[in-house]
XYZ file of C-alpha atoms in Angstrom:
720
model
C 0.000 0.000 0.000
C 1.180 3.501 -0.725
C 0.854 4.520 2.913
C 3.751 2.138 3.705
C 6.273 3.659 1.297
C 9.123 5.752 2.652
C 9.473 9.398 1.886
C 12.146 8.862 -0.725
C 9.918 6.765 -2.962
C 8.911 7.826 -6.461
C 5.511 6.876 -7.874
C 4.405 6.694 -11.524
C 0.711 7.418 -12.232
C -0.056 5.972 -15.662
C -3.237 7.065 -17.475
C -4.864 6.124 -20.769
C -8.397 6.295 -22.078
C -8.352 2.526 -22.719
C -6.769 1.193 -19.536
C -7.643 3.960 -17.130
C -5.310 4.723 -14.212
C -2.466 2.529 -12.943
C 0.218 3.194 -10.317
C 3.779 1.902 -10.262
C 6.379 2.367 -7.545
C 9.835 2.903 -9.024
C 12.436 0.414 -7.959
C 16.011 1.658 -7.439
C 18.136 1.238 -10.527
C 16.962 0.801 -14.119
C 13.245 0.479 -14.914
C 12.417 -0.464 -18.515
C 9.250 0.983 -20.035
C 7.520 -0.210 -23.197
C 4.962 -2.446 -24.896
C 6.763 -5.792 -24.452
C 5.658 -7.912 -21.541
C 9.146 -8.285 -20.049
C 9.359 -4.559 -19.292
C 9.267 -3.379 -15.685
C 6.548 -0.920 -16.707
C 4.236 -2.348 -19.390
C 2.282 0.090 -21.583
C -0.739 -1.215 -23.470
C -0.501 1.218 -26.324
C 0.168 0.464 -29.998
C 2.094 3.716 -30.366
C 4.624 2.606 -27.731
C 7.745 0.775 -28.905
C 8.678 -2.630 -27.494
C 11.377 -1.063 -25.311
C 10.420 2.574 -25.526
C 12.466 4.159 -22.735
C 14.301 3.499 -19.501
C 13.832 5.281 -16.199
C 16.762 5.222 -13.748
C 16.211 5.834 -10.037
C 19.426 6.717 -8.196
C 18.392 5.989 -4.631
C 21.614 7.346 -3.160
C 21.131 10.775 -4.712
C 17.301 10.629 -4.754
C 17.204 11.512 -8.481
C 15.264 10.033 -11.369
C 16.253 10.286 -15.025
C 14.592 9.109 -18.249
C 16.146 8.208 -21.596
C 14.558 7.436 -24.970
C 15.561 4.044 -26.483
C 15.347 5.282 -30.101
C 11.595 4.709 -30.041
C 9.520 4.986 -33.201
C 7.165 7.723 -32.001
C 9.453 9.562 -29.602
C 9.363 10.426 -25.921
C 7.786 13.625 -24.583
C 8.382 15.278 -21.213
C 6.128 18.196 -20.320
C 5.035 18.406 -23.930
C 8.552 18.571 -25.428
C 10.226 15.852 -27.469
C 13.470 14.833 -25.747
C 16.555 13.377 -27.369
C 18.917 13.143 -24.404
C 18.751 11.830 -20.868
C 16.607 14.153 -18.770
C 16.142 14.515 -15.039
C 12.569 14.180 -13.826
C 10.935 16.252 -11.110
C 7.836 16.006 -8.995
C 4.639 16.011 -11.148
C 6.484 16.055 -14.477
C 4.330 14.753 -17.354
C 5.682 11.970 -19.576
C 3.898 10.989 -22.788
C 4.359 7.735 -24.646
C 1.871 7.351 -27.498
C -1.565 7.937 -25.934
C -0.325 7.112 -22.417
C 0.324 9.948 -19.978
C 2.567 9.289 -17.005
C 2.823 11.616 -14.008
C 5.817 11.125 -11.707
C 5.109 11.928 -8.061
C 7.648 12.267 -5.256
C 6.333 10.749 -2.039
C 7.975 13.498 0.004
C 5.144 15.852 -1.055
C 3.283 16.100 2.240
C 0.117 17.398 0.632
C -0.372 14.022 -1.010
C 0.047 11.617 1.902
C -0.699 13.374 5.169
C -4.100 12.415 6.576
C -4.556 16.026 7.616
C -4.052 17.260 4.071
C -5.327 20.761 3.365
C -7.811 21.315 0.570
C -6.275 22.404 -2.741
C -8.046 25.305 -4.489
C -7.221 26.670 -7.890
C -9.110 29.522 -9.564
C -10.162 28.508 -13.049
C -8.860 30.876 -15.705
C -8.484 30.572 -19.453
C -4.700 30.444 -18.947
C -5.039 27.534 -16.521
C -7.284 25.622 -18.921
C -4.830 26.205 -21.781
C -2.013 24.912 -19.567
C -4.037 21.804 -18.735
C -4.876 21.303 -22.400
C -1.171 21.463 -23.246
C -0.455 18.655 -20.788
C -3.356 16.408 -21.720
C -4.014 17.337 -25.342
C -3.315 13.832 -26.648
C -5.840 12.313 -24.252
C -8.397 14.943 -25.167
C -7.924 14.155 -28.843
C -8.717 10.528 -28.083
C -11.759 11.592 -26.041
C -12.890 13.871 -28.848
C -12.722 10.998 -31.328
C -14.896 8.910 -29.019
C -17.484 11.691 -28.761
C -17.875 12.355 -32.505
C -20.697 9.874 -32.963
C -22.439 10.382 -29.632
C -26.172 10.751 -30.380
C -27.016 13.175 -27.566
C -25.610 15.164 -24.648
C -26.478 12.616 -21.946
C -24.662 9.839 -23.801
C -21.621 12.074 -24.335
C -21.501 13.077 -20.670
C -21.852 9.434 -19.593
C -18.882 8.527 -21.792
C -16.842 11.434 -20.416
C -17.563 10.591 -16.782
C -16.649 6.960 -17.340
C -13.336 8.019 -18.881
C -12.620 10.393 -15.987
C -13.308 7.624 -13.489
C -10.828 5.346 -15.179
C -8.141 7.971 -15.701
C -8.093 9.320 -12.130
C -9.104 6.122 -10.379
C -12.316 7.557 -8.958
C -15.004 5.502 -7.297
C -17.707 7.858 -8.562
C -17.896 10.638 -11.145
C -20.767 12.841 -12.383
C -21.256 15.849 -14.592
C -23.894 17.990 -12.927
C -25.396 20.549 -15.293
C -26.684 23.947 -14.168
C -30.315 22.822 -14.178
C -29.390 20.280 -11.455
C -27.531 22.637 -9.093
C -30.567 22.893 -6.805
C -30.390 19.113 -6.276
C -26.753 18.911 -5.167
C -27.689 17.696 -1.697
C -29.494 14.739 -3.234
C -26.203 13.793 -4.863
C -24.416 13.745 -1.463
C -22.376 16.811 -2.381
C -22.004 19.362 0.408
C -23.977 22.335 -0.872
C -21.673 24.817 0.873
C -18.684 23.442 -1.023
C -20.454 23.552 -4.352
C -21.795 27.086 -3.875
C -18.330 28.469 -3.129
C -16.917 26.752 -6.193
C -19.673 28.170 -8.415
C -19.324 31.666 -6.952
C -15.513 31.758 -6.938
C -14.983 29.573 -10.028
C -12.393 27.455 -8.270
C -11.381 23.889 -9.008
C -10.946 22.191 -5.649
C -9.629 18.961 -4.134
C -11.242 18.205 -0.792
C -9.214 15.778 1.271
C -11.657 15.309 4.141
C -15.435 15.566 3.763
C -18.521 14.391 5.628
C -20.152 11.261 4.366
C -23.294 9.632 5.685
C -22.867 6.278 7.366
C -25.606 3.866 8.450
C -25.604 2.537 11.975
C -25.726 -1.260 11.823
C -27.927 -1.594 14.914
C -30.772 0.837 14.433
C -30.321 1.509 10.680
C -30.244 5.229 11.330
C -28.204 7.468 9.060
C -25.659 9.592 10.893
C -22.968 11.951 9.539
C -19.474 10.744 10.173
C -16.221 12.558 9.431
C -14.339 10.159 7.193
C -11.488 10.380 4.717
C -13.526 10.817 1.532
C -11.363 12.575 -1.066
C -13.519 14.622 -3.378
C -12.855 16.750 -6.431
C -15.097 19.479 -7.833
C -14.264 21.312 -11.057
C -16.450 24.008 -12.633
C -17.220 23.820 -16.339
C -17.062 27.256 -17.939
C -18.611 28.810 -21.023
C -17.983 32.523 -21.485
C -17.037 32.985 -17.813
C -20.263 31.321 -16.691
C -20.364 28.058 -14.727
C -22.614 25.736 -16.738
C -21.807 22.468 -14.975
C -19.761 20.843 -12.208
C -17.560 17.796 -12.614
C -17.729 15.836 -9.393
C -15.453 12.919 -8.532
C -15.058 10.964 -5.322
C -12.677 8.220 -4.290
C -12.925 5.571 -1.628
C -12.016 6.183 2.011
C -8.666 4.413 1.702
C -5.618 6.498 2.451
C -3.948 5.416 -0.742
C -6.562 6.959 -2.971
C -6.125 10.662 -2.363
C -6.350 12.911 -5.411
C -3.199 14.350 -6.952
C -2.725 17.824 -8.363
C -2.304 16.154 -11.759
C -5.822 14.718 -11.346
C -7.129 18.246 -10.971
C -5.362 19.423 -14.123
C -6.589 16.417 -16.089
C -10.210 17.046 -15.101
C -9.726 20.745 -15.903
C -8.611 19.756 -19.379
C -11.550 17.386 -19.779
C -13.886 20.161 -18.587
C -13.183 21.835 -21.921
C -14.625 18.783 -23.698
C -17.651 18.905 -21.403
C -18.123 22.610 -22.207
C -17.863 21.852 -25.943
C -20.449 19.071 -25.616
C -22.854 21.336 -23.721
C -22.329 24.184 -26.192
C -22.817 21.851 -29.157
C -26.023 20.553 -27.578
C -27.240 24.121 -27.135
C -26.471 25.008 -30.722
C -28.005 21.800 -32.075
C -31.117 22.366 -29.977
C -31.328 25.907 -31.268
C -30.892 24.738 -34.848
C -33.558 22.081 -34.422
C -35.860 24.666 -32.873
C -35.207 27.058 -35.742
C -35.813 24.252 -38.230
C -39.339 23.784 -36.930
C -40.212 27.297 -35.801
C -40.732 30.596 -37.522
C -37.835 32.949 -36.796
C -40.005 36.066 -36.680
C -42.891 35.006 -34.447
C -41.445 31.953 -32.698
C -44.488 29.925 -33.742
C -44.190 26.406 -35.191
C -43.616 26.419 -38.938
C -45.284 24.448 -41.722
C -43.092 21.349 -41.233
C -43.904 21.026 -37.543
C -47.576 21.738 -38.160
C -47.829 19.033 -40.813
C -46.096 16.597 -38.474
C -48.605 17.244 -35.687
C -51.477 17.173 -38.162
C -50.311 13.776 -39.392
C -50.384 12.510 -35.791
C -53.952 13.749 -35.397
C -55.019 11.945 -38.589
C -53.488 8.705 -37.302
C -55.213 9.105 -33.956
C -58.594 9.823 -35.563
C -58.392 6.540 -37.458
C -57.727 4.619 -34.228
C -60.221 6.440 -32.000
C -63.757 6.757 -33.355
C -64.732 9.561 -30.979
C -61.679 11.692 -31.752
C -62.134 14.548 -34.213
C -60.051 17.590 -35.011
C -60.225 20.752 -37.079
C -57.826 22.982 -39.013
C -58.222 26.749 -39.155
C -56.377 28.505 -41.963
C -56.156 32.257 -42.489
C -54.074 35.141 -43.753
C -54.189 38.851 -43.061
C -56.586 40.866 -45.184
C -54.824 43.668 -47.079
C -51.464 42.827 -45.523
C -49.666 44.009 -48.644
C -51.070 47.489 -48.122
C -49.501 47.564 -44.654
C -46.116 46.546 -46.080
C -46.285 48.963 -48.978
C -47.542 51.969 -47.044
C -45.829 51.538 -43.662
C -42.811 49.387 -44.541
C -41.872 45.734 -44.052
C -40.592 46.422 -40.536
C -44.067 47.502 -39.479
C -45.514 44.507 -41.292
C -43.215 42.206 -39.317
C -44.268 43.825 -36.036
C -47.888 43.308 -36.989
C -47.253 39.607 -37.589
C -45.544 39.311 -34.177
C -48.490 41.071 -32.497
C -50.949 38.700 -34.200
C -48.916 35.692 -33.018
C -48.999 37.017 -29.440
C -52.774 37.428 -29.548
C -53.179 33.907 -30.843
C -50.984 32.483 -28.082
C -53.033 34.264 -25.422
C -56.437 33.312 -26.789
C -56.359 29.610 -27.618
C -56.238 26.509 -25.443
C -52.862 25.729 -23.973
C -53.354 22.030 -24.677
C -54.330 20.164 -27.800
C -53.648 23.194 -29.965
C -50.907 24.029 -32.463
C -50.564 27.525 -33.899
C -48.246 27.874 -36.886
C -47.045 30.532 -39.258
C -46.464 29.235 -42.758
C -44.606 32.262 -44.069
C -45.758 35.628 -45.300
C -49.042 36.409 -43.612
C -50.413 32.824 -43.555
C -51.310 31.130 -40.259
C -52.822 27.764 -39.376
C -54.316 26.395 -36.156
C -54.867 22.741 -35.285
C -57.668 22.097 -32.778
C -57.505 18.583 -31.381
C -60.364 16.718 -29.745
C -63.118 18.814 -31.289
C -66.457 17.292 -30.356
C -68.407 19.007 -33.130
C -67.727 21.307 -36.049
C -69.716 24.126 -34.465
C -67.053 24.422 -31.777
C -64.364 24.925 -34.446
C -66.467 27.572 -36.202
C -67.173 29.314 -32.888
C -63.453 29.315 -32.075
C -62.678 30.732 -35.516
C -65.248 33.515 -35.116
C -63.922 34.364 -31.657
C -60.356 34.596 -33.000
C -61.508 36.609 -36.007
C -63.081 39.161 -33.665
C -59.990 39.290 -31.424
C -57.617 39.694 -34.359
C -59.699 42.472 -35.879
C -59.100 44.750 -32.893
C -56.636 47.575 -33.574
C -52.909 47.128 -33.046
C -50.675 49.890 -31.655
C -47.439 49.710 -33.624
C -44.910 52.540 -33.855
C -47.397 54.867 -32.165
C -49.954 54.158 -34.885
C -53.204 52.249 -34.801
C -53.364 49.529 -37.432
C -56.593 47.761 -38.286
C -56.271 44.400 -39.954
C -58.928 41.741 -40.254
C -58.631 38.048 -41.149
C -60.621 35.641 -43.267
C -60.629 32.122 -41.820
C -61.236 28.798 -43.528
C -62.184 25.749 -41.439
C -61.840 22.078 -42.368
C -62.804 19.233 -40.031
C -61.714 15.613 -39.858
C -65.304 14.404 -40.234
C -64.844 14.364 -44.014
C -62.071 11.800 -43.610
C -58.475 12.500 -44.588
C -55.421 10.314 -45.198
C -52.852 13.039 -45.773
C -52.272 16.271 -43.823
C -51.772 18.290 -47.012
C -55.322 17.454 -48.117
C -57.120 18.862 -45.080
C -54.814 21.873 -45.124
C -55.649 22.474 -48.770
C -59.366 22.281 -48.039
C -59.009 24.786 -45.185
C -57.137 27.026 -47.630
C -59.944 26.684 -50.189
C -62.486 27.594 -47.509
C -60.436 30.680 -46.632
C -60.429 31.899 -50.233
C -64.165 31.285 -50.339
C -64.464 33.547 -47.279
C -62.429 36.245 -49.019
C -64.507 36.032 -52.174
C -67.784 36.316 -50.328
C -66.726 39.050 -47.959
C -63.465 39.669 -46.142
C -63.226 39.201 -42.365
C -65.550 36.196 -42.174
C -65.389 32.442 -41.452
C -66.257 29.661 -43.901
C -66.310 25.923 -43.216
C -65.195 23.674 -46.049
C -67.610 21.638 -48.129
C -66.951 19.612 -51.255
C -68.608 22.103 -53.600
C -65.869 24.606 -52.742
C -63.247 22.356 -54.275
C -65.069 22.352 -57.600
C -65.183 26.151 -57.635
C -61.491 26.315 -56.677
C -60.538 23.992 -59.516
C -62.485 26.072 -61.993
C -60.799 29.203 -60.745
C -57.374 27.548 -61.019
C -57.956 26.678 -64.671
C -58.901 30.263 -65.413
C -55.830 31.566 -63.632
C -53.609 29.107 -65.506
C -54.773 30.404 -68.850
C -54.111 33.981 -67.736
C -50.636 33.284 -66.452
C -49.508 31.589 -69.608
C -50.083 34.825 -71.446
C -48.574 36.943 -68.680
C -45.174 35.189 -68.692
C -43.763 37.024 -71.668
C -45.628 40.307 -71.212
C -45.634 41.084 -67.506
C -42.701 39.255 -65.928
C -39.393 41.055 -65.270
C -36.127 40.310 -63.501
C -34.651 42.466 -60.794
C -31.039 42.111 -59.686
C -29.724 42.407 -56.131
C -25.958 42.946 -55.947
C -23.746 40.560 -53.995
C -20.786 42.407 -52.489
C -17.266 41.134 -51.848
C -16.479 41.816 -48.185
C -12.803 41.957 -49.083
C -12.980 44.610 -51.829
C -16.346 46.273 -51.175
C -17.186 45.914 -54.891
C -20.005 44.150 -56.683
C -19.015 40.517 -57.256
C -22.270 39.316 -58.750
C -26.054 39.567 -58.725
C -28.958 37.439 -57.623
C -31.710 37.429 -60.234
C -35.154 37.834 -58.663
C -38.478 37.445 -60.427
C -41.055 40.257 -60.360
C -44.570 40.383 -61.784
C -45.713 43.730 -63.175
C -49.455 43.307 -62.828
C -51.916 45.762 -64.400
C -54.044 46.091 -61.257
C -51.908 45.150 -58.230
C -48.596 46.721 -59.121
C -45.261 44.916 -58.808
C -45.499 41.587 -56.954
C -42.749 39.549 -55.351
C -42.542 35.773 -55.899
C -44.010 35.171 -52.427
C -47.239 36.642 -53.736
C -47.638 34.450 -56.791
C -45.079 31.648 -57.075
C -47.342 29.041 -55.422
C -50.071 29.907 -57.888
C -47.652 29.542 -60.789
C -46.510 26.210 -59.367
C -50.060 24.961 -58.998
C -50.798 26.093 -62.529
C -47.932 23.964 -63.849
C -45.922 26.931 -65.128
C -43.035 26.777 -62.700
C -40.599 25.115 -65.092
C -41.246 27.515 -67.958
C -40.987 30.407 -65.498
C -37.657 29.165 -64.142
C -36.353 28.602 -67.658
C -37.406 32.079 -68.761
C -35.758 33.655 -65.698
C -32.548 31.640 -66.168
C -32.308 32.522 -69.852
C -32.764 36.246 -69.245
C -30.435 36.308 -66.247
C -27.615 34.627 -68.180
C -28.160 36.908 -71.176
C -27.991 39.945 -68.888
C -24.791 38.708 -67.211
C -23.101 38.274 -70.599
C -24.243 41.748 -71.651
C -22.679 43.252 -68.512
C -19.441 41.391 -69.092
C -19.217 42.680 -72.658
C -20.155 46.203 -71.613
C -17.632 46.363 -68.752
C -14.699 44.163 -69.883
C -12.285 45.762 -67.409
C -14.420 44.694 -64.442
C -13.729 41.345 -62.752
C -16.062 38.639 -64.124
C -19.466 38.737 -62.453
C -21.453 35.713 -61.328
C -25.215 35.558 -61.696
C -27.252 33.605 -59.137
C -30.554 32.168 -60.353
C -33.101 30.355 -58.225
C -34.031 26.760 -58.991
C -37.513 25.786 -57.783
C -38.112 22.616 -55.800
C -40.360 21.073 -58.421
C -37.810 21.555 -61.209
C -34.760 19.950 -59.681
C -35.781 16.527 -61.038
C -37.071 17.715 -64.405
C -35.784 15.228 -66.998
C -34.464 17.975 -69.313
C -33.064 20.291 -66.648
C -29.344 19.641 -67.229
C -29.608 19.713 -71.027
C -31.684 22.900 -71.007
C -29.267 24.708 -68.678
C -26.334 23.715 -70.887
C -28.248 24.994 -73.908
C -28.903 28.338 -72.180
C -25.186 28.683 -71.352
C -24.238 27.983 -74.978
C -26.808 30.415 -76.363
C -25.855 33.243 -74.014
C -22.089 32.461 -74.145
C -21.874 32.640 -70.347
C -19.052 30.668 -68.733
C -20.550 27.849 -66.627
C -18.672 28.849 -63.445
C -20.339 32.302 -63.621
C -23.753 30.704 -63.090
C -24.673 29.960 -59.468
C -27.867 27.954 -59.083
C -29.602 28.598 -55.767
C -31.673 25.928 -54.096
C -33.146 25.812 -50.614
C -32.422 23.126 -48.027
C -36.008 21.928 -48.327
C -35.408 21.239 -52.018
C -32.490 19.055 -51.190
C -33.170 16.805 -48.250
C -30.132 14.650 -47.457
C -31.942 11.422 -48.411
C -33.083 12.683 -51.825
C -30.950 10.566 -54.132
C -32.595 11.905 -57.267
C -31.802 15.511 -56.374
C -28.236 14.576 -55.481
C -27.682 12.954 -58.869
C -29.089 15.945 -60.788
C -26.952 18.422 -58.872
C -23.850 16.292 -59.421
C -24.471 16.395 -63.175
C -24.942 20.166 -63.096
C -21.820 20.648 -61.043
C -19.784 18.512 -63.438
C -20.530 21.052 -66.183
C -18.882 23.796 -64.131
C -22.065 25.357 -62.739
C -21.807 26.202 -59.016
C -24.466 25.047 -56.547
C -25.565 27.434 -53.811
C -27.686 26.521 -50.772
C -30.045 29.327 -49.816
C -31.358 29.940 -46.274
C -28.854 27.531 -44.741
C -29.738 26.248 -41.237
C -33.400 27.087 -41.366
C -34.509 23.692 -42.664
C -32.687 20.385 -42.868
C -29.705 21.076 -40.613
C -28.200 17.627 -40.261
C -24.463 17.655 -40.823
C -24.623 14.625 -43.143
C -26.542 16.871 -45.538
C -23.399 18.726 -46.633
C -21.382 15.533 -46.654
C -23.669 14.030 -49.325
C -24.600 17.011 -51.464
C -22.452 18.610 -54.174
C -22.388 22.109 -52.736
C -20.145 25.094 -53.503
C -21.780 28.001 -51.718
C -23.709 28.458 -48.453
C -26.018 31.423 -47.959
C -26.533 32.138 -44.263
C -30.188 32.913 -43.633
C -30.994 36.509 -42.790
C -32.630 35.480 -39.487
C -29.123 34.837 -38.122
C -27.481 37.833 -39.787
C -30.052 40.312 -38.512
C -29.360 39.283 -34.899
C -25.630 40.098 -35.118
C -24.801 42.326 -32.174
C -28.053 41.344 -30.433
C -27.839 37.588 -29.842
C -24.583 35.834 -28.983
C -26.076 32.472 -30.011
C -26.768 33.750 -33.544
C -23.162 34.934 -33.871
C -21.893 31.588 -32.584
C -24.063 29.755 -35.109
C -22.702 31.949 -37.919
C -19.149 31.243 -36.721
C -19.880 27.512 -36.700
C -21.331 27.645 -40.213
C -18.260 29.536 -41.473
C -15.903 27.092 -39.744
C -17.793 24.183 -41.286
C -17.694 25.870 -44.699
C -13.928 26.415 -44.370
C -13.450 22.748 -43.542
C -15.475 21.695 -46.592
C -13.965 24.305 -48.919
C -17.244 26.188 -49.415
C -17.887 29.867 -50.104
C -20.202 31.751 -47.713
C -22.661 34.565 -48.481
C -24.417 36.390 -45.650
C -27.833 37.542 -46.797
C -30.106 40.086 -45.173
C -27.331 42.580 -44.286
C -29.234 45.733 -43.385
C -26.906 47.741 -41.118
C -23.284 48.830 -41.226
C -22.803 47.358 -37.742
C -23.250 43.810 -39.081
C -20.365 44.059 -41.526
C -17.308 44.132 -39.166
C -18.371 40.853 -37.555
C -18.786 39.184 -40.953
C -15.380 40.487 -42.007
C -13.811 39.281 -38.761
C -14.782 35.669 -39.548
C -13.612 36.063 -43.177
C -17.067 35.732 -44.697
C -16.556 36.136 -48.442
C -19.733 37.868 -49.628
C -22.769 39.749 -48.358
C -26.040 41.025 -49.787
C -28.944 42.940 -48.371
C -30.765 46.240 -48.219
C -27.726 47.970 -46.689
C -26.050 47.712 -50.066
C -29.016 47.840 -52.396
C -32.549 46.612 -52.884
C -33.209 44.492 -55.962
C -32.715 46.730 -58.999
C -34.120 46.613 -62.481
C -31.632 45.913 -65.250
C -31.059 49.577 -66.072
C -30.380 50.556 -62.456
C -28.025 47.605 -62.006
C -26.144 48.633 -65.149
C -25.780 52.164 -63.788
C -24.414 50.759 -60.537
C -21.735 48.832 -62.442
C -20.909 51.827 -64.613
C -20.290 53.967 -61.542
C -17.959 51.289 -60.100
C -19.575 51.859 -56.733
C -17.873 50.414 -53.694
C -18.811 50.121 -49.990
């Protein structure tokens, strides 16, 4: 036992993630160290040579030296590769492969005296860096083990198990901040923990109280026993987000060493990374299924819940549900007259009213984009209840809103569809609720209509009429506008995104959000995309010929979801490039994440063919939809466009900035170009430049311009 060694004894503490912690008392004279079984000190590590090194203990002088035996992978002492015999000192760190060896001199009274004083060390970034330097190789191994961990709890369980093995602890836990109020339940003295959290100190406690059960009366009584305990705070941005707790047995030989403290400090960085990653992933998942403006569930989440309700209704005969669908009457007028910022505030105010005026349970409120909202009412006993709820909400939403010191009146038309008709697919009942809403608008705005089958017939007839009109409008009323994309390095225009506009005779200029679904439904989306692509490429070539001294511009054109698998897509794009004489690498095709789910093999194949021609593939609105990391691993992607919801929170939300930094780091690793969209203020630009984001676009630079205005911009050689 260690308590029986004399004060001139040297002890080796050997740690590895595979074998855990082992102790070896140095014998006087030569001690061979290596992988072969006839060594005095055997290392179970493939990176260790058969006879890696020798350690000599001169008992007469009380000195210990180490010498490398021309090993394959070298010998490291305190992080430095050594070539000559070196004298070792108390708590020096030796590394052989993935094994870390701490040498401890038994004369150190703080390690072996039963009256040992507690060891406290304030946690600073410098201290963590120092610990990382010592234990970096172990942390790399830990990091490799954590790569495929499915969730935070599994990762923390793996980490705690590794800590137990590497410091020889009887017990180890990672206690996250949400569990701090339950420290007493974990047999951790609350006074100790509070001081550590307040003072941010990593501490070794040599003597703590532990409950012991009396054998006669089975009562629990506190007894002062030798229970070595270690508590290390886990820090993120100077905040304690967790505690690493370790405890050994009551045996004298199992006291913690200072090297144990530094090892756990180093591992605390991995714990912090795991917690931070979990936070970011949770935020990304939340953003994937929630509207960034209002915080409400989005279409994907709504359809998921609606699908569950359909399944339940088929199993339970008495279970019925209803869908309410509505948009804001005359919302475009609000945007046009008062600005999109006011329009956004109106949408947020509507969402707040909905949240305060519907049942907390069995209800899902969603924003689909633009001014469209949907509500799922579960367990509706009769359709009259759904209609009554819709009328109540219609009245509540029609009350004036105070926004920017102005009263805004905005009514809603609501369509209702109930499960009593019988549905197999969530899209079908949603479509019928949508049809009922348009029926309400046609009859009189600010009213409620419940779906019946005759409405579908009228909707189909109307769709056919609209289709015929749109076919004629394509060539006469459609135009392209061009929003410049700016190089953050030069401040000059690097390219343009081509955006479709509809110059209507009666409603003015419409954005795609106002009509693209109608075009899609009418079956004109491919011809529209082709027309836009053809004109965008022709315009890009015209600019290049007109301004030959300018660096070559790229033109970004949107590719609709429905068209990505069109059988003639690749051939038609190649034909457009040949006709317009535009170099393929100057064409950037933009798709959204929803277009390209990671399991869509057909889309992957099409994009690979396009990319092989030289065309670049750009992912729009990155991290607002399918955010799984395997998505980028499988898709042929060249460019990532960071969604404006992140960019607009620069300087306001640290999490948004961290997400942007993560996206840029990921893009760097994969060799991708990054464009930040939605840049609206000068204050957002320095941060984007600081992370070496390549391009930016947004209203700060310019709104989408018609061809003539864009040409003037290029002619003036404007820079920002």
